[in-house]
Short mmCIF file of N, CA and C in Angstrom, two decimals:
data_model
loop_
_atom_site.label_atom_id
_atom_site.label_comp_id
_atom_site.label_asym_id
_atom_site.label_seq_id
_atom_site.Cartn_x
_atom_site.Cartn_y
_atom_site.Cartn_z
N UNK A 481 0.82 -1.18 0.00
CA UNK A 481 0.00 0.00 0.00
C UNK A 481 0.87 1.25 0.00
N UNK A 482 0.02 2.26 -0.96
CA UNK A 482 1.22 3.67 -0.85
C UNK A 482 1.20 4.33 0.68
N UNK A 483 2.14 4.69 0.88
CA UNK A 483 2.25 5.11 2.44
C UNK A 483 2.38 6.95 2.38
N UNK A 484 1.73 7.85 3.07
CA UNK A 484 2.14 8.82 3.09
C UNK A 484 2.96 9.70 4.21
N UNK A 485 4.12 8.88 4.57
CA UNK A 485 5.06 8.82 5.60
C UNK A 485 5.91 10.49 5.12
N UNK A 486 6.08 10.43 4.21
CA UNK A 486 7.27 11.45 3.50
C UNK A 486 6.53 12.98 3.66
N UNK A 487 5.38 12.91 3.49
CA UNK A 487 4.77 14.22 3.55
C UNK A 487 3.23 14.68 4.11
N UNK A 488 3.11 15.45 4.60
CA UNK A 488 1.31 15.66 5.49
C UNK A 488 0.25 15.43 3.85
N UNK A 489 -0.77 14.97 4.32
CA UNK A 489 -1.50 14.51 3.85
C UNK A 489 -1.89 15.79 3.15
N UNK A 490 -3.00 15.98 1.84
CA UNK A 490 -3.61 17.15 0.87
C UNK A 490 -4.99 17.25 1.85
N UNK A 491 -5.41 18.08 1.99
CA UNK A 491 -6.69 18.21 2.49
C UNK A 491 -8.33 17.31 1.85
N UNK A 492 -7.85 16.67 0.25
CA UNK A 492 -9.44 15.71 0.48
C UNK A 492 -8.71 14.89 1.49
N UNK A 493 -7.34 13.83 1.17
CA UNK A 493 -7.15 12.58 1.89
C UNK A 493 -6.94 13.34 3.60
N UNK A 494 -7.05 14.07 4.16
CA UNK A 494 -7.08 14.49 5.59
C UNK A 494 -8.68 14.60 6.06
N UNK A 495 -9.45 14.23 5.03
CA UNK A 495 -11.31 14.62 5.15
C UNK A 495 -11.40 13.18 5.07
N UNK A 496 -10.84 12.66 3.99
CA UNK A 496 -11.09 11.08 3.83
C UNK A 496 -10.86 10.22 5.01
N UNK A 497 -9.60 10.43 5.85
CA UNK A 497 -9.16 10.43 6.58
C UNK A 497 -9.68 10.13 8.12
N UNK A 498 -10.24 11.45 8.26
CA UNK A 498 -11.47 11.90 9.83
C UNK A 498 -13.06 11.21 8.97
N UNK A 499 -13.05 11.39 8.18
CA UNK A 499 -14.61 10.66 7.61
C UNK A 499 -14.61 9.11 7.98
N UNK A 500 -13.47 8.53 8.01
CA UNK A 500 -13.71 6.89 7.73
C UNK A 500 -13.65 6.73 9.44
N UNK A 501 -12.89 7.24 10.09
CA UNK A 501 -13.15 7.22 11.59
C UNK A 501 -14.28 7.45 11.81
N UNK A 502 -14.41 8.74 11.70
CA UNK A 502 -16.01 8.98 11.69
C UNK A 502 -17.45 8.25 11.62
N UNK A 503 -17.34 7.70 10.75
CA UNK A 503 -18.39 6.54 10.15
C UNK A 503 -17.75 4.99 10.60
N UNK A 504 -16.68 4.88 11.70
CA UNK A 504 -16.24 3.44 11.27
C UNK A 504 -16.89 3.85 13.41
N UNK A 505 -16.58 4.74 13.87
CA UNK A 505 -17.01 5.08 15.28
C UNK A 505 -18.32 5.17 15.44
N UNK A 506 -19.28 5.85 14.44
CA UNK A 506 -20.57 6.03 14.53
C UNK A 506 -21.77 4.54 14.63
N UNK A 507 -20.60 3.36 13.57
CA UNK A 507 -21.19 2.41 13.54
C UNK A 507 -21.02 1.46 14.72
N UNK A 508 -20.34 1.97 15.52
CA UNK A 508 -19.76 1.09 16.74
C UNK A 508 -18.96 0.50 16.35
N UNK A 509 -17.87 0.96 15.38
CA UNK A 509 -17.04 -0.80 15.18
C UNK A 509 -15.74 -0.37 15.49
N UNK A 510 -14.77 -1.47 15.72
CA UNK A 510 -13.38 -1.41 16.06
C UNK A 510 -12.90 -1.59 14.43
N UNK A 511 -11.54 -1.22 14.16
CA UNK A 511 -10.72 -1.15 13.23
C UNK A 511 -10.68 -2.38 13.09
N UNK A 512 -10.71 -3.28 13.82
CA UNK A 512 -10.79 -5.17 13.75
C UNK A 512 -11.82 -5.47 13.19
N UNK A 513 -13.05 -4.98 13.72
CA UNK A 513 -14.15 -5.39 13.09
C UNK A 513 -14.34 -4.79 11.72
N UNK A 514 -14.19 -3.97 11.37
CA UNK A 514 -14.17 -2.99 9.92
C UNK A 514 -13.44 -3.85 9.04
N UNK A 515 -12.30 -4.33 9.40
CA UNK A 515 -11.28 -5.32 8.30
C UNK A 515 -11.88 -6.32 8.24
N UNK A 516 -12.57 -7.17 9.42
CA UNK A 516 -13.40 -8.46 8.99
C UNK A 516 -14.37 -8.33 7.84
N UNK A 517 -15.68 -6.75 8.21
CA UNK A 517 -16.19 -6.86 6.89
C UNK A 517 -15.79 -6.26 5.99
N UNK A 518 -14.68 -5.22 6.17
CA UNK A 518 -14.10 -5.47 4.72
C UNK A 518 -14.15 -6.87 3.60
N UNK A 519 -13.31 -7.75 4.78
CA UNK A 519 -12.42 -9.18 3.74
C UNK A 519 -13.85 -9.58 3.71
N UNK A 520 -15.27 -9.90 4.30
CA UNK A 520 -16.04 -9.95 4.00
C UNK A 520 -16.90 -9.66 3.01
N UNK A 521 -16.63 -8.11 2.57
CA UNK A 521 -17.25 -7.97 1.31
C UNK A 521 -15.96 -8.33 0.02
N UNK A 522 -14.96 -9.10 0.36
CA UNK A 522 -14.39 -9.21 -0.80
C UNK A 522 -12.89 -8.16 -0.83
N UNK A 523 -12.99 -7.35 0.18
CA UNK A 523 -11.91 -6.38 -0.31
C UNK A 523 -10.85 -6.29 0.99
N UNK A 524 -9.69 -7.31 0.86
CA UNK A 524 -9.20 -7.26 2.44
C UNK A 524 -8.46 -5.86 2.67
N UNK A 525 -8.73 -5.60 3.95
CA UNK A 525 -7.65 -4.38 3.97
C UNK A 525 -7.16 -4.61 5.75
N UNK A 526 -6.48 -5.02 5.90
CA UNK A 526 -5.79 -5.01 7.29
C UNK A 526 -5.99 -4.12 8.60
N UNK A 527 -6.65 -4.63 9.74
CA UNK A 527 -6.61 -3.56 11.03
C UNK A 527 -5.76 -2.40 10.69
N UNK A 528 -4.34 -2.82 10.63
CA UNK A 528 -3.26 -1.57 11.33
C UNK A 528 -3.11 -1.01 9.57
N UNK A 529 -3.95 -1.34 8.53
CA UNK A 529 -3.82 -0.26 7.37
C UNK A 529 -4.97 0.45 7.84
N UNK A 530 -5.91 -0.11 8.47
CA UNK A 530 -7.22 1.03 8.82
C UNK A 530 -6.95 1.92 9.73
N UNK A 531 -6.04 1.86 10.58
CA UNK A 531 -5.40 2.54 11.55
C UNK A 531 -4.54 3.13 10.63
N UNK A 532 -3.57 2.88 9.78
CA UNK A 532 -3.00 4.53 9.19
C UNK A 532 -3.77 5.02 8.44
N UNK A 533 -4.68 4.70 7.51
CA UNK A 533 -5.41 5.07 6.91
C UNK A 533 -6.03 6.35 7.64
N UNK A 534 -6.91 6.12 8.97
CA UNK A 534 -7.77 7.04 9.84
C UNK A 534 -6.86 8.52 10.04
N UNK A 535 -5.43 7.76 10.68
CA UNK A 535 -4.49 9.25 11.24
C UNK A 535 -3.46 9.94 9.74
N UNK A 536 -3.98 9.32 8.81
CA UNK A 536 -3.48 10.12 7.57
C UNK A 536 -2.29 9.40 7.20
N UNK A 537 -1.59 8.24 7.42
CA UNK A 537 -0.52 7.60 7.50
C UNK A 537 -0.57 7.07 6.37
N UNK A 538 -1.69 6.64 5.44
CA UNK A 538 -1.84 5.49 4.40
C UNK A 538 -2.58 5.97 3.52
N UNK A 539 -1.93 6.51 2.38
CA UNK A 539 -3.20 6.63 1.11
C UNK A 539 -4.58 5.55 1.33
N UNK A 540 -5.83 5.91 1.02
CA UNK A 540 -7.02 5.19 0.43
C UNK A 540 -7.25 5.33 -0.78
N UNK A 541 -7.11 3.87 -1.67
CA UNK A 541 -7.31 3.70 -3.08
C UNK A 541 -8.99 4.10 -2.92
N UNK A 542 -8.93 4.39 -4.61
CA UNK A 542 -10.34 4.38 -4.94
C UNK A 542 -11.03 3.09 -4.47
N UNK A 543 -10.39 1.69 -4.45
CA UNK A 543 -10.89 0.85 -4.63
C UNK A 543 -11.43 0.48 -2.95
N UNK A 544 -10.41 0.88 -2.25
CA UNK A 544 -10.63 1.00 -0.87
C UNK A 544 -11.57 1.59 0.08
N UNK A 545 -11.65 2.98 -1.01
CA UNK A 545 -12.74 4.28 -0.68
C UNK A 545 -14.32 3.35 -0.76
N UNK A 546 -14.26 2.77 -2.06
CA UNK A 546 -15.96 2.37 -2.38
C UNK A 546 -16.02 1.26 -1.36
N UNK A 547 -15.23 0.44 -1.06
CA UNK A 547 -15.49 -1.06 -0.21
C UNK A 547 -15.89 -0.17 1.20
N UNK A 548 -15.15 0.66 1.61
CA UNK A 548 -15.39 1.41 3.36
C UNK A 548 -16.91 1.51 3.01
N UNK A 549 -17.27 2.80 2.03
CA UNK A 549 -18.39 3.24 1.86
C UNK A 549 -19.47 2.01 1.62
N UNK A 550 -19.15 1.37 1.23
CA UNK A 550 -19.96 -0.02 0.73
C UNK A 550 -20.38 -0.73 2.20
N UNK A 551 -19.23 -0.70 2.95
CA UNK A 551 -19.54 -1.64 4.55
C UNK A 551 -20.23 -0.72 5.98
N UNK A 552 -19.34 0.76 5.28
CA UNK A 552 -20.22 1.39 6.50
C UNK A 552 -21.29 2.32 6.10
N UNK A 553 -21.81 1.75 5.17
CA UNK A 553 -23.26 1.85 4.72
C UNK A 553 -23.58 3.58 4.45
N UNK A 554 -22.58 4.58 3.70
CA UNK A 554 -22.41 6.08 3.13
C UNK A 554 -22.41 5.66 1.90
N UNK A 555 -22.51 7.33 1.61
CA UNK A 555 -22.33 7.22 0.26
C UNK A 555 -20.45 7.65 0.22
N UNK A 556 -20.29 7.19 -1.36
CA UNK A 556 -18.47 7.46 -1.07
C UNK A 556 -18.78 8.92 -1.14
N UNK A 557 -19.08 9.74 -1.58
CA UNK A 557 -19.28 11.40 -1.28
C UNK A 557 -19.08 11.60 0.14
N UNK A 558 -20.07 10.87 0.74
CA UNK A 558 -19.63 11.02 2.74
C UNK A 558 -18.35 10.51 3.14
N UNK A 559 -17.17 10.35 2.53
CA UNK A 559 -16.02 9.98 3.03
C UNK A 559 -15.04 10.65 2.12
N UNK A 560 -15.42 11.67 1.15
CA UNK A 560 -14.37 12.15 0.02
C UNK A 560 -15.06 13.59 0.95
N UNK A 561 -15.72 13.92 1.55
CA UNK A 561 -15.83 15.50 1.81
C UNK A 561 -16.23 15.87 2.87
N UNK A 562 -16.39 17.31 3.28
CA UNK A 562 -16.47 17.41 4.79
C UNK A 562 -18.02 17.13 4.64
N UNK A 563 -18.16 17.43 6.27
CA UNK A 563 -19.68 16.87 6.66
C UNK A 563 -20.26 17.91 6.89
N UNK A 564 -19.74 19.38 7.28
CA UNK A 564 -20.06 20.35 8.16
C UNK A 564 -22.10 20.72 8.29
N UNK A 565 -22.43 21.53 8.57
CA UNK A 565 -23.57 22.37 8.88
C UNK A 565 -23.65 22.93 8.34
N UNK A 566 -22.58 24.03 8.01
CA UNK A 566 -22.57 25.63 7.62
C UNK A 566 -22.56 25.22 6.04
N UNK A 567 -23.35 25.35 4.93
CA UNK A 567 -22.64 25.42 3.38
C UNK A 567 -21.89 26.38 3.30
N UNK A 568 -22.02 27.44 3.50
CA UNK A 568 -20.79 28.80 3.57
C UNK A 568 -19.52 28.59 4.13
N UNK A 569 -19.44 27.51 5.15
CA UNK A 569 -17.98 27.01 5.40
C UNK A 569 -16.74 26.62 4.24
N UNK A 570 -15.97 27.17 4.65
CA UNK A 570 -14.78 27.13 3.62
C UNK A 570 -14.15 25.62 3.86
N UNK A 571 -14.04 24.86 2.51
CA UNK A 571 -13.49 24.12 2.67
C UNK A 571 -12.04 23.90 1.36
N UNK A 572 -11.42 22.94 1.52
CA UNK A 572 -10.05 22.70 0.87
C UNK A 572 -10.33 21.50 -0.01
N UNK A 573 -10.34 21.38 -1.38
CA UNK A 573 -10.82 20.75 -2.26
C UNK A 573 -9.00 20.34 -2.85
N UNK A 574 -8.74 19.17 -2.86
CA UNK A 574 -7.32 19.05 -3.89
C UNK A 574 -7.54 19.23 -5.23
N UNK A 575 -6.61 19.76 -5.61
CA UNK A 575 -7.09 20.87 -7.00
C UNK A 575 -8.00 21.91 -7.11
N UNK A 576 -9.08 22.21 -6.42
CA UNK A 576 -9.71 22.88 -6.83
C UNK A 576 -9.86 24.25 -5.82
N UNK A 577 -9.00 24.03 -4.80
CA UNK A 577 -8.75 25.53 -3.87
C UNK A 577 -9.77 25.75 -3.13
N UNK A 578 -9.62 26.49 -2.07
CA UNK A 578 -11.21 26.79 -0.79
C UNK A 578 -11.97 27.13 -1.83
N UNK A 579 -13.07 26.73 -1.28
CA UNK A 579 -14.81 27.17 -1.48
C UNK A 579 -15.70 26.78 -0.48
N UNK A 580 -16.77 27.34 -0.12
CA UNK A 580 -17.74 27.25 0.44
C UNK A 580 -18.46 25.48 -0.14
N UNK A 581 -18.70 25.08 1.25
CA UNK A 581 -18.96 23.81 0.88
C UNK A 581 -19.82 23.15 0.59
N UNK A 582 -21.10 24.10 0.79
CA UNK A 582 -22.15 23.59 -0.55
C UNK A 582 -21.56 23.77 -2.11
N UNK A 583 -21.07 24.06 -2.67
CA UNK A 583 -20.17 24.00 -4.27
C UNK A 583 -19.47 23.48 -3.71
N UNK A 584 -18.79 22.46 -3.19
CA UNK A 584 -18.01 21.64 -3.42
C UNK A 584 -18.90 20.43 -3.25
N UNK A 585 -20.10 20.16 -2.56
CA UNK A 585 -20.90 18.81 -2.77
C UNK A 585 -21.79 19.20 -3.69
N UNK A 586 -22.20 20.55 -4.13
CA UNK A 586 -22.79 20.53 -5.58
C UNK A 586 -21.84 20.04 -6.40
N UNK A 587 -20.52 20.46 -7.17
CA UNK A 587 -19.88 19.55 -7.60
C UNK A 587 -19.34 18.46 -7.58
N UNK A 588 -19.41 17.87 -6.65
CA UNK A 588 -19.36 16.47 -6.44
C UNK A 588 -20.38 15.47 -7.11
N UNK A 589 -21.32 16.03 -6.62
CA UNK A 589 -23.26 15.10 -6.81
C UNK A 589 -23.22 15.41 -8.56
N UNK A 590 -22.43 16.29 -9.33
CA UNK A 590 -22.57 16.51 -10.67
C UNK A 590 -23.67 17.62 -10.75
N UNK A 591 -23.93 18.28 -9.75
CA UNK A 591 -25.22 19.43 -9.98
C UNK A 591 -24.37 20.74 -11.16
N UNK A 592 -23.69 20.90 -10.73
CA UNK A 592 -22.59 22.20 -11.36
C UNK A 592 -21.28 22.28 -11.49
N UNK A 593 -20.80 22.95 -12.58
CA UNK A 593 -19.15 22.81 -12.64
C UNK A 593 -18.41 23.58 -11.42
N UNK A 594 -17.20 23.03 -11.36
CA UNK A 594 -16.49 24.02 -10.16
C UNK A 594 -16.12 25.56 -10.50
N UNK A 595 -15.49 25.36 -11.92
CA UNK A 595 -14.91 26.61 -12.70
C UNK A 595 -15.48 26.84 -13.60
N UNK A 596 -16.81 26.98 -14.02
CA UNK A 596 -17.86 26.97 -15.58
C UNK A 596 -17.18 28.35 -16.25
N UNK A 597 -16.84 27.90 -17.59
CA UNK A 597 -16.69 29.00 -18.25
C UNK A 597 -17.44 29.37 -19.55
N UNK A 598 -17.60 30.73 -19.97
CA UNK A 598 -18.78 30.79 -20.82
C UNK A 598 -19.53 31.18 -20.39
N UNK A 599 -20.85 30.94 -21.52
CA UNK A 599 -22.41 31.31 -20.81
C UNK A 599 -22.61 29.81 -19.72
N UNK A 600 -23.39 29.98 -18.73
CA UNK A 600 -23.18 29.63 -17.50
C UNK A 600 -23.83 27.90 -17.94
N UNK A 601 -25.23 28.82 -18.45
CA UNK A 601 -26.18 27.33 -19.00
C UNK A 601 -25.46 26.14 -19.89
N UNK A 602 -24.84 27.08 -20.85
CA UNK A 602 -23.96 25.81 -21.22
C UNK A 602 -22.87 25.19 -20.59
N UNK A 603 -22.28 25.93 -20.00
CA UNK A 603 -21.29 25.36 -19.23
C UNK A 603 -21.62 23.90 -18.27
N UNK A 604 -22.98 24.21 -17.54
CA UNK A 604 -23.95 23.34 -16.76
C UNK A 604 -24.40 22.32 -17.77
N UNK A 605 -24.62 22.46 -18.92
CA UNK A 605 -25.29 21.36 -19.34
C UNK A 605 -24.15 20.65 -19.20
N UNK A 606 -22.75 21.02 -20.37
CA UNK A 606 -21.63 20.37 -20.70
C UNK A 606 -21.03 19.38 -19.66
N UNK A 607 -21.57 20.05 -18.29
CA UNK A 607 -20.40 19.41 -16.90
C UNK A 607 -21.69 17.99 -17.12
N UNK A 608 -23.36 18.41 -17.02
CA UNK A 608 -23.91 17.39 -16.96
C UNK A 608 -23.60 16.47 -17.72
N UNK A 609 -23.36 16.52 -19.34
CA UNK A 609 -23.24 15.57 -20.16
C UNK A 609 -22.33 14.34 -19.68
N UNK A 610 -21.38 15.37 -19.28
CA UNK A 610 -20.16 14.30 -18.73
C UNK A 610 -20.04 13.70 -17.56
N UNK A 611 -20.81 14.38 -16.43
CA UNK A 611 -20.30 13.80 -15.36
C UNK A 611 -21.62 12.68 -14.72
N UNK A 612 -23.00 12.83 -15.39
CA UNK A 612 -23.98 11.80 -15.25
C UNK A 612 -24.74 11.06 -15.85
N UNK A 613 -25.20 9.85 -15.52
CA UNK A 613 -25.92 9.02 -16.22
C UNK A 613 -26.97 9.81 -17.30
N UNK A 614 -27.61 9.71 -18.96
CA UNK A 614 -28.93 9.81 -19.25
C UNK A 614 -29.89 10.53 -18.63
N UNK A 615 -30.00 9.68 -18.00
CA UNK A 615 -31.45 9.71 -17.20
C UNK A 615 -31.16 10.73 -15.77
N UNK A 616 -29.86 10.79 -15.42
CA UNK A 616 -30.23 12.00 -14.21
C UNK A 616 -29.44 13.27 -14.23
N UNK A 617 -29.67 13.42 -16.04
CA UNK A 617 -29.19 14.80 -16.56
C UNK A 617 -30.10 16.04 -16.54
N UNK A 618 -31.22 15.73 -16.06
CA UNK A 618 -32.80 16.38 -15.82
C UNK A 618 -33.44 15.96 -15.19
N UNK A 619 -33.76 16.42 -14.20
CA UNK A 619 -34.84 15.73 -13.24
C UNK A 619 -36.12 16.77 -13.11
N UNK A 620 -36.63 16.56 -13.42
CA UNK A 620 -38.27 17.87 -13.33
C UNK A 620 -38.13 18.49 -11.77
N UNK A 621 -38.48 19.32 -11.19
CA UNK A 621 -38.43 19.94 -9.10
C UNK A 621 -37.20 19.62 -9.26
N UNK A 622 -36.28 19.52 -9.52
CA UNK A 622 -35.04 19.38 -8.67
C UNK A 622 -34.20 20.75 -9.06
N UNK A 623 -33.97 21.59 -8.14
CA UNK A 623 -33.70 22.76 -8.23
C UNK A 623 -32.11 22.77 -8.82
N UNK A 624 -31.57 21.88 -8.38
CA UNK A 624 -29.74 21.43 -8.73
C UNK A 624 -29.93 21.45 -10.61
N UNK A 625 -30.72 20.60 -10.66
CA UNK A 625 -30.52 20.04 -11.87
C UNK A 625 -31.62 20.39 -13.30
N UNK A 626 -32.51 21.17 -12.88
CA UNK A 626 -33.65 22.06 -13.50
C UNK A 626 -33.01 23.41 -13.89
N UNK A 627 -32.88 23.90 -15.32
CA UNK A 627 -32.08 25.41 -15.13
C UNK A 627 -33.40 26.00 -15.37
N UNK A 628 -33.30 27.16 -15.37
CA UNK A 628 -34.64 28.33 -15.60
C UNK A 628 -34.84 28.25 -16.62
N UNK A 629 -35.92 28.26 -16.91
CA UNK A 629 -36.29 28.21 -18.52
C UNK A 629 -36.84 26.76 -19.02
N UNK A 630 -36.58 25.51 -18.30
CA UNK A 630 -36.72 24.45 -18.71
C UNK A 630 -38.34 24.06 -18.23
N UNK A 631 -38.35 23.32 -19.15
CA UNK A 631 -40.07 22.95 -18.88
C UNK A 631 -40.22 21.31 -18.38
#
């Protein structure tokens, strides 16, 4: 496993980080028990990697990210970002620099681009084309995903 011994963690993997504690404490479970259902669902990952993993010690693969989220029953969005209250809270996005953290789980969920350039509407469709399924490129009431004008 890649280790991040050499340097402090980027601020998603320091969210990823406090999130998987987070959700691995909320469920009642020990770092022992979390690796059982890990290897349980198929994806082993070792006590003492879940333990660096938590204090920022151990990269989390993608592949690692979906199995946590998969066992402790989140979505992987709830372990790639903060959790806060406030949407106006500033948060630290890798690559994409502070923002207020409703736009950063609007861009996440695929509602809106981070940096849209252009006229705005197209910009929004374009991020939609790419970043979601068909079918949940429009949703009728859904204020995220409805632009003005649409019927």
């Amino acid at each position: 496993m890649p280790s991040m011994d050499e340097s402090p963690p980027d601020p998603t993997a320091a969210t990823v980080a406090e999130n998987i504690r987070r959700a691995r404490a909320r469920r009642g479970k020990s770092t022992y028990e979390l690796s059982a259902l890990l290897t349980e669902a198929g994806h082993t990952v070792s006590q003492s990697a879940l333990s660096r993993m938590e204090r920022g010690l151990q990269r989390v693969t993608v592949s690692d990210l979906m199995a946590l989220a998969v066992v402790l029953d989140v979505s992987p969005l709830g372990l790639l970002l903060p959790l806060g209250d406030d949407g106006a809270e500033a948060v630290d996005v890798t690559g994409g620099g502070t923002l207020p953290l409703h736009r950063a789980w609007s861009w996440a969920q695929g509602y809106e681009p981070l940096n849209p350039e252009g006229d705005p509407r197209t910009a929004a469709w374009e991020f939609r084309l790419y970043s979601l399924p068909p079918g949940l490129r429009h949703l009728p009431g859904n204020p995220y995903l409805t632009m003005e004008g649409d019927e």
